[in-house]
Amino acid sequence: MDGKLIVSSSPHISSPVKTKNIMLDVIIALIPALIASLYFFGPRAGALVIVTVAACVISEYVSRKVMKRPQTVGDLSAVVTGMLLAFNYPATLPFWIAALGGVVAIVVVKQMFGGLGHNFANPAITARVILLTSFALRMTTWVAPHAWQGTVDATATATPLALINSGATEELPTYAQMLIGERAGCLGETCIIALLIGGIYLVAKKVISPIIPVCYIATVFVLSAVLGQDPVMQILSGGLFLGAIFMATDYVTSPITNKGKVIYAIGCGIITVLIRQFASLPEGVSYSILLMNILTPHIENATTPKTFGVGKEAK
């Protein structure tokens, strides 16, 4: 009979926004940074992105097949993971290590925990940390921008954070050079303007909230100033904008409450600055996000509002 009452479990209202739509928006937001990486680091940057994305997509397809689970390649999440992971690579990284990173991100970090929505940490961040630990020299061998054109010395160079740590501040790029990406670094982290364009697009499309990126970057700025560092250079250096906009905001591994987002972002900022200032590593973004990913369930438990009308449990 027509119009009969159907009783089913919640949710009763479905959203037209699907995972594929969200991931497509993220891919679009990453395009400016991709173009910048091609401009500064040449065709090899594009090849690294293609290899990493292909490794992620193939790994997702094969692992879902082996585990006898429904295919999820079409939701584009593997493509996003591949792009973000490649953006954390130096232009000199061998292709086989790039592919290995994609396999680790998808199979070990994502699919072994149940797939999208079940992973305890951001796959791209975790894979990068694993590669940094396993191939430290390969993952920290940098070249100057435009070296691929032969117009500058193509030998290994230092990133701004490494220059700061070594005390060679006179060799640091200017603020303007940092903004446009005229510095050594990972493929997708150097051009701040490109990352900001992508971030503004995601906020405008309501894919992400500005709370985490703003609080994260602001914490690094303030704490760096307190510790006597140049706060502008600190926020423009390293992968802070890439991490704050595209990785720390991951739906699965970041808190859902606004209060939780603030706590999470401030925690990321504090850990980043502490690692930069007091650890042997020049950069702390990846480690800070990974550590706060692990703490996310506890942050959500502490900040989730109590159900209306429900009192405290009796002890």
XYZ file of C-alpha atoms in Angstrom:
315
model
C 0.000 0.000 0.000
C 1.202 3.504 -0.846
C 2.310 5.932 1.863
C 2.720 3.260 4.525
C 4.756 4.094 7.613
C 8.220 2.547 7.437
C 9.999 1.960 10.745
C 13.787 1.812 10.519
C 16.857 2.611 12.558
C 18.421 6.076 12.506
C 19.560 8.172 10.757
C 16.216 9.114 9.222
C 17.492 12.095 7.217
C 20.184 11.428 4.626
C 22.637 14.055 3.417
C 23.223 14.626 -0.303
C 26.923 15.145 0.511
C 28.732 11.834 0.127
C 32.310 10.800 0.828
C 33.153 11.031 -2.864
C 31.967 14.664 -3.021
C 34.075 15.614 -0.008
C 37.173 13.878 -1.348
C 36.708 15.513 -4.739
C 36.642 18.923 -3.052
C 39.871 18.075 -1.214
C 41.495 17.027 -4.492
C 40.432 20.326 -6.078
C 41.831 22.217 -3.079
C 45.174 20.423 -3.485
C 45.553 21.380 -7.154
C 47.159 24.826 -6.509
C 49.841 23.185 -4.346
C 50.317 20.499 -7.011
C 50.860 23.150 -9.682
C 53.339 24.947 -7.403
C 55.270 21.707 -6.810
C 55.544 21.128 -10.562
C 56.782 24.681 -11.051
C 59.435 24.518 -8.324
C 60.516 20.861 -8.498
C 59.750 19.891 -12.080
C 58.291 16.795 -13.784
C 59.732 14.494 -11.128
C 57.323 16.006 -8.607
C 54.405 15.030 -10.835
C 55.831 11.547 -11.303
C 56.132 11.068 -7.521
C 52.501 12.104 -7.067
C 51.347 9.700 -9.806
C 53.365 6.794 -8.383
C 52.113 7.384 -4.839
C 48.472 7.802 -5.860
C 48.660 4.672 -8.033
C 50.195 2.692 -5.156
C 47.407 3.842 -2.825
C 44.590 3.061 -5.254
C 45.985 -0.367 -6.203
C 46.637 -1.201 -2.539
C 43.082 -0.296 -1.611
C 41.622 -2.365 -4.448
C 43.766 -5.433 -3.737
C 43.410 -5.309 0.056
C 39.619 -4.972 -0.125
C 39.568 -7.883 -2.564
C 41.732 -10.078 -0.333
C 39.741 -9.169 2.782
C 36.479 -9.873 0.910
C 35.092 -6.424 1.674
C 33.038 -4.163 -0.610
C 35.199 -2.040 -2.904
C 35.737 1.569 -1.798
C 38.163 2.769 -4.479
C 35.406 4.885 -5.989
C 35.113 7.137 -2.933
C 38.442 8.793 -3.914
C 39.817 8.642 -0.357
C 42.813 6.615 -1.572
C 43.566 9.318 -4.149
C 43.525 11.993 -1.447
C 45.811 9.899 0.768
C 48.224 9.416 -2.128
C 48.348 13.115 -2.959
C 48.875 14.166 0.662
C 51.564 11.557 1.191
C 53.385 12.596 -1.987
C 53.218 16.219 -0.849
C 55.272 15.118 2.188
C 58.066 13.695 0.016
C 61.271 15.425 -1.087
C 61.700 15.693 -4.844
C 64.709 13.351 -4.660
C 62.874 10.379 -3.130
C 63.257 7.094 -5.086
C 60.023 5.935 -6.680
C 60.052 2.564 -4.926
C 60.055 4.247 -1.510
C 57.200 6.495 -2.649
C 55.192 3.412 -3.672
C 56.055 1.634 -0.427
C 54.690 4.604 1.500
C 51.396 4.295 -0.352
C 51.134 0.602 0.516
C 51.863 1.295 4.192
C 49.321 4.132 4.342
C 46.481 2.128 2.823
C 47.102 -1.465 3.915
C 48.710 -1.063 7.338
C 47.171 2.159 8.644
C 43.780 2.184 6.921
C 42.535 -1.229 5.797
C 43.937 -3.335 8.629
C 41.852 -1.258 11.007
C 38.670 -1.652 8.961
C 38.962 0.983 6.249
C 37.814 4.576 6.028
C 36.222 5.693 9.278
C 38.016 3.118 11.416
C 41.678 4.147 11.171
C 43.095 5.508 14.431
C 45.478 7.960 12.721
C 45.815 9.860 9.471
C 47.207 7.327 6.938
C 49.403 9.822 5.085
C 50.910 11.242 8.294
C 51.566 7.798 9.767
C 53.144 6.505 6.556
C 55.410 9.544 6.428
C 56.564 8.985 10.015
C 57.282 5.331 9.237
C 59.295 6.286 6.149
C 61.164 8.981 8.099
C 62.153 6.360 10.642
C 63.086 3.745 8.041
C 64.728 5.931 5.380
C 65.846 9.023 7.280
C 68.495 10.144 4.797
C 66.320 9.602 1.721
C 63.385 11.429 3.322
C 65.487 14.448 4.288
C 67.551 15.033 1.140
C 66.366 18.336 -0.312
C 67.084 20.272 -3.485
C 66.643 23.958 -4.163
C 63.601 25.078 -6.158
C 64.185 25.245 -9.936
C 67.189 22.896 -9.641
C 65.503 20.700 -12.264
C 65.908 23.521 -14.807
C 69.654 23.669 -14.280
C 69.512 27.374 -13.384
C 70.682 26.817 -9.785
C 72.971 24.417 -7.965
C 71.263 21.012 -7.943
C 73.196 19.694 -4.960
C 71.463 18.998 -1.651
C 70.426 22.047 0.336
C 68.900 22.786 3.738
C 65.345 23.693 4.652
C 64.622 26.933 6.570
C 64.063 25.007 9.825
C 67.402 23.245 9.422
C 69.083 26.609 8.806
C 67.473 28.034 11.952
C 68.583 25.049 14.023
C 72.145 25.328 12.728
C 72.269 29.062 13.421
C 72.716 29.987 9.750
C 69.926 32.560 9.869
C 71.689 34.814 7.361
C 70.959 32.192 4.688
C 67.215 32.147 5.354
C 64.846 33.113 2.539
C 62.772 36.276 2.880
C 59.139 36.203 4.014
C 58.059 36.825 0.415
C 60.107 33.871 -0.830
C 58.583 31.691 1.889
C 55.068 32.684 0.857
C 55.525 31.877 -2.821
C 57.607 28.742 -2.208
C 61.152 29.749 -3.156
C 62.756 27.427 -0.598
C 63.766 23.832 -0.080
C 61.228 21.440 1.379
C 58.669 18.761 0.619
C 56.765 18.899 -2.646
C 53.509 20.292 -1.316
C 54.592 22.339 1.684
C 56.667 25.143 0.211
C 54.088 27.437 -1.442
C 52.029 28.933 1.410
C 49.863 30.962 -0.978
C 48.781 27.810 -2.846
C 47.924 26.071 0.436
C 45.917 29.085 1.626
C 43.936 29.109 -1.616
C 43.089 25.445 -1.071
C 42.205 26.069 2.574
C 39.891 28.969 1.742
C 38.164 26.794 -0.859
C 37.559 24.009 1.688
C 36.196 26.447 4.279
C 33.964 28.118 1.672
C 32.612 24.703 0.626
C 32.147 23.849 4.340
C 34.314 20.769 3.953
C 36.435 21.805 6.939
C 36.001 24.182 9.868
C 38.602 26.960 10.215
C 38.920 26.231 13.951
C 41.708 23.651 13.732
C 43.945 25.417 11.152
C 43.583 28.828 12.832
C 44.157 27.548 16.380
C 47.047 25.320 15.301
C 48.912 28.047 13.398
C 48.136 30.684 16.059
C 49.517 28.415 18.808
C 52.770 27.915 16.905
C 53.010 31.676 16.312
C 52.440 32.683 19.949
C 54.549 29.961 21.554
C 57.439 30.554 19.124
C 57.389 34.269 20.030
C 57.382 33.413 23.743
C 60.449 31.198 23.239
C 62.313 33.990 21.454
C 61.974 32.712 17.884
C 60.830 34.647 14.828
C 57.120 33.676 14.868
C 56.494 34.625 11.236
C 59.384 32.512 9.996
C 58.268 29.638 12.221
C 54.742 29.491 10.815
C 55.948 29.865 7.231
C 58.598 27.160 7.633
C 58.181 23.420 7.399
C 54.884 21.726 6.712
C 52.751 23.692 9.176
C 50.194 25.024 6.680
C 49.977 21.712 4.813
C 49.473 19.832 8.068
C 47.113 22.335 9.678
C 44.808 22.714 6.661
C 44.785 19.286 5.049
C 45.902 16.710 7.631
C 44.956 17.854 11.102
C 41.400 18.419 9.825
C 40.863 14.801 8.781
C 37.279 13.857 9.726
C 38.133 10.424 11.086
C 41.070 11.363 13.299
C 40.106 14.815 14.627
C 37.448 15.720 17.252
C 33.904 16.506 16.161
C 33.062 19.052 18.883
C 34.193 22.677 18.591
C 35.724 22.622 22.063
C 37.508 19.401 21.169
C 38.844 20.945 17.947
C 40.361 23.840 19.916
C 42.033 21.509 22.437
C 43.269 19.242 19.650
C 44.686 22.118 17.581
C 46.405 23.761 20.548
C 47.923 20.387 21.446
C 49.245 20.024 17.894
C 50.761 23.505 18.083
C 52.433 22.943 21.451
C 53.972 19.615 20.425
C 55.161 21.070 17.109
C 56.981 23.939 18.815
C 58.465 21.730 21.540
C 59.890 19.335 18.951
C 61.247 22.173 16.831
C 62.889 23.927 19.771
C 64.090 21.128 22.025
C 64.290 17.889 20.012
C 66.975 16.747 17.580
C 64.466 16.969 14.728
C 64.003 20.310 12.945
C 60.325 19.621 12.191
C 57.500 18.383 14.416
C 54.260 18.722 12.436
C 53.882 15.050 11.473
C 54.645 13.771 14.959
C 52.367 16.304 16.640
C 49.374 15.415 14.461
C 49.989 11.694 14.917
C 50.159 12.041 18.714
C 47.009 14.159 18.841
C 45.231 11.669 16.521
C 45.827 9.041 19.200
C 44.401 11.361 21.873
C 41.314 12.287 19.828
C 38.973 9.663 21.396
C 39.842 10.944 24.877
C 39.328 14.566 23.804
C 35.914 13.673 22.385
C 34.929 11.821 25.571
C 35.869 14.878 27.634
C 34.140 17.447 25.405
C 30.998 15.684 24.160
C 27.929 17.375 25.718
C 25.901 15.292 28.136
C 22.543 14.032 26.935
C 19.767 16.387 28.055
C 18.012 15.116 31.148
C 20.690 12.557 32.010
C 22.472 13.058 35.323
C 25.797 11.792 36.572
C 26.148 8.086 37.172
C 25.970 7.060 40.793
C 29.262 5.818 42.198
